């Protein structure tokens, strides 16, 4: 939808040059999904922490992409609930990193300082990386559901 509405596509050189957002990611070192059993807790901590971190990015999108405000608001709420649910699955929930208010404010200020002409690209990058993060999260939760005795 972003690509069609605003001509912001994944092959854009502008996007590649400007992607310095440092968005959360689940990587192989967080637990390869084939050998996930030995990395479950570490991966769940990373997923929950990443979801909490994405909250600031999603709130920025909610403020900026006003035509989709209701959808983004729903996405923010669902992401927060999922982060909390996964946090409770961690052996020591206190180990989940939740950005403090100062960190969130600093990131929010940085995002708001983005020039209007790169705003749409920034939104696209955040949504693209959030989608990738969620795809890996779904895989991890499905795997856990099939290997552990809990319900999600």
Protein backbone atom coordinates (compact mmCIF):
# COMPACT_ATOMS: atom_id res chain seq x y z
CA UNK A 1 0.00 0.00 0.00
CA UNK A 2 2.86 2.39 0.85
CA UNK A 3 4.55 1.58 -2.45
CA UNK A 4 1.41 2.30 -4.43
CA UNK A 5 0.33 5.44 -2.54
CA UNK A 6 3.68 7.14 -2.13
CA UNK A 7 5.95 5.43 -4.69
CA UNK A 8 8.14 4.04 -1.89
CA UNK A 9 9.40 0.66 -2.97
CA UNK A 10 11.95 -1.76 -1.55
CA UNK A 11 14.43 -1.20 -4.37
CA UNK A 12 14.65 2.53 -3.76
CA UNK A 13 18.27 3.68 -3.38
CA UNK A 14 17.00 6.35 -1.00
CA UNK A 15 15.67 3.66 1.31
CA UNK A 16 18.89 1.71 1.28
CA UNK A 17 20.95 4.79 2.06
CA UNK A 18 18.67 6.04 4.83
CA UNK A 19 18.12 2.80 6.73
CA UNK A 20 19.90 3.73 9.98
CA UNK A 21 16.91 3.09 12.23
CA UNK A 22 18.48 0.24 14.23
CA UNK A 23 15.18 -1.65 14.41
CA UNK A 24 14.92 -4.83 16.53
CA UNK A 25 15.61 -8.11 14.80
CA UNK A 26 15.57 -11.79 15.72
CA UNK A 27 18.78 -13.32 14.37
CA UNK A 28 20.26 -16.81 14.24
CA UNK A 29 22.33 -16.09 17.33
CA UNK A 30 19.06 -15.57 19.21
CA UNK A 31 18.20 -19.16 18.50
CA UNK A 32 18.09 -21.00 15.21
CA UNK A 33 14.54 -22.21 14.82
CA UNK A 34 15.73 -25.74 14.03
CA UNK A 35 17.63 -25.95 17.33
CA UNK A 36 15.23 -23.62 19.08
CA UNK A 37 14.71 -25.90 22.08
CA UNK A 38 18.05 -24.99 23.65
CA UNK A 39 17.50 -21.27 23.02
CA UNK A 40 13.83 -20.89 23.95
CA UNK A 41 14.20 -18.53 26.87
CA UNK A 42 16.83 -16.37 25.16
CA UNK A 43 14.69 -16.11 22.02
CA UNK A 44 11.54 -15.27 23.99
CA UNK A 45 13.43 -12.50 25.85
CA UNK A 46 14.66 -11.10 22.53
CA UNK A 47 11.18 -11.24 20.99
CA UNK A 48 9.50 -9.56 23.95
CA UNK A 49 12.22 -6.88 24.17
CA UNK A 50 11.93 -6.27 20.43
CA UNK A 51 8.17 -5.89 20.63
CA UNK A 52 8.51 -3.37 23.46
CA UNK A 53 11.10 -1.46 21.42
CA UNK A 54 8.86 -1.41 18.35
CA UNK A 55 6.21 0.41 20.44
CA UNK A 56 8.01 3.75 20.02
CA UNK A 57 8.38 3.23 16.28
CA UNK A 58 4.72 2.29 15.92
CA UNK A 59 3.61 5.33 17.92
CA UNK A 60 5.67 7.48 15.54
CA UNK A 61 3.84 5.88 12.60
CA UNK A 62 0.51 6.49 14.33
CA UNK A 63 1.32 10.20 14.65
CA UNK A 64 2.72 10.51 11.14
CA UNK A 65 0.63 8.21 8.95
CA UNK A 66 -2.66 9.81 9.97
CA UNK A 67 -4.74 8.26 7.21
CA UNK A 68 -4.20 4.87 8.88
CA UNK A 69 -4.28 6.09 12.49
CA UNK A 70 -6.96 3.64 13.66
CA UNK A 71 -5.21 0.63 12.11
CA UNK A 72 -1.85 1.64 13.60
CA UNK A 73 -3.48 2.29 16.97
CA UNK A 74 -4.86 -1.25 16.93
CA UNK A 75 -1.44 -2.57 15.89
CA UNK A 76 0.21 -0.71 18.80
CA UNK A 77 -2.25 -2.15 21.30
CA UNK A 78 -1.93 -5.71 19.95
CA UNK A 79 1.86 -5.47 19.93
CA UNK A 80 1.91 -4.30 23.54
CA UNK A 81 -0.35 -7.19 24.61
CA UNK A 82 1.80 -9.70 22.72
CA UNK A 83 5.00 -8.30 24.27
CA UNK A 84 3.49 -8.71 27.74
CA UNK A 85 2.24 -12.23 27.03
CA UNK A 86 5.61 -13.38 25.72
CA UNK A 87 7.37 -11.64 28.63
CA UNK A 88 5.33 -13.80 31.03
CA UNK A 89 6.60 -16.91 29.22
CA UNK A 90 10.22 -16.01 30.01
CA UNK A 91 11.73 -17.80 33.01
CA UNK A 92 12.80 -14.45 34.55
CA UNK A 93 10.48 -11.78 33.09
CA UNK A 94 12.61 -9.04 34.69
CA UNK A 95 15.36 -9.89 32.19
CA UNK A 96 13.22 -8.62 29.31
CA UNK A 97 14.57 -5.24 28.27
CA UNK A 98 11.84 -2.62 28.18
CA UNK A 99 13.01 0.79 26.96
CA UNK A 100 12.71 3.39 29.71
CA UNK A 101 10.88 6.69 29.23
CA UNK A 102 14.09 8.63 28.50
CA UNK A 103 15.16 6.16 25.81
CA UNK A 104 11.70 6.23 24.25
CA UNK A 105 11.63 10.04 24.28
CA UNK A 106 15.09 10.25 22.73
CA UNK A 107 14.11 7.86 19.93
CA UNK A 108 10.81 9.66 19.42
CA UNK A 109 12.63 13.00 19.12
CA UNK A 110 15.05 11.48 16.61
CA UNK A 111 12.18 10.10 14.53
CA UNK A 112 10.27 13.40 14.62
CA UNK A 113 13.35 15.24 13.33
CA UNK A 114 13.25 13.25 10.08
CA UNK A 115 12.67 15.51 7.10
CA UNK A 116 9.24 15.31 5.53
CA UNK A 117 10.58 13.95 2.24
CA UNK A 118 12.07 10.87 3.95
CA UNK A 119 9.15 10.36 6.34
CA UNK A 120 7.34 7.92 4.06
CA UNK A 121 10.50 5.90 3.52
CA UNK A 122 11.04 5.73 7.27
CA UNK A 123 7.48 4.49 7.79
CA UNK A 124 7.99 1.89 5.07
CA UNK A 125 11.25 0.67 6.65
CA UNK A 126 9.69 0.41 10.09
CA UNK A 127 6.68 -1.52 8.77
CA UNK A 128 8.86 -3.78 6.63
CA UNK A 129 11.14 -4.68 9.55
CA UNK A 130 8.18 -5.04 11.90
CA UNK A 131 6.59 -7.49 9.45
CA UNK A 132 9.80 -9.51 9.27
CA UNK A 133 10.11 -9.48 13.07
CA UNK A 134 6.51 -10.65 13.44
CA UNK A 135 6.99 -13.46 10.88
CA UNK A 136 9.86 -14.82 12.99
CA UNK A 137 7.85 -14.31 16.17
CA UNK A 138 4.96 -16.34 14.75
CA UNK A 139 7.35 -19.14 13.76
CA UNK A 140 8.87 -19.19 17.25
CA UNK A 141 5.49 -19.20 19.02
CA UNK A 142 4.15 -21.95 16.75
CA UNK A 143 7.23 -24.04 17.46
CA UNK A 144 6.85 -23.48 21.20
CA UNK A 145 3.18 -24.31 21.08
CA UNK A 146 4.06 -27.65 19.51
CA UNK A 147 6.95 -28.43 21.90
CA UNK A 148 5.87 -26.97 25.25
CA UNK A 149 2.73 -27.31 27.30
CA UNK A 150 1.24 -23.85 27.12
CA UNK A 151 -1.48 -22.12 25.19
CA UNK A 152 -1.11 -18.84 23.33
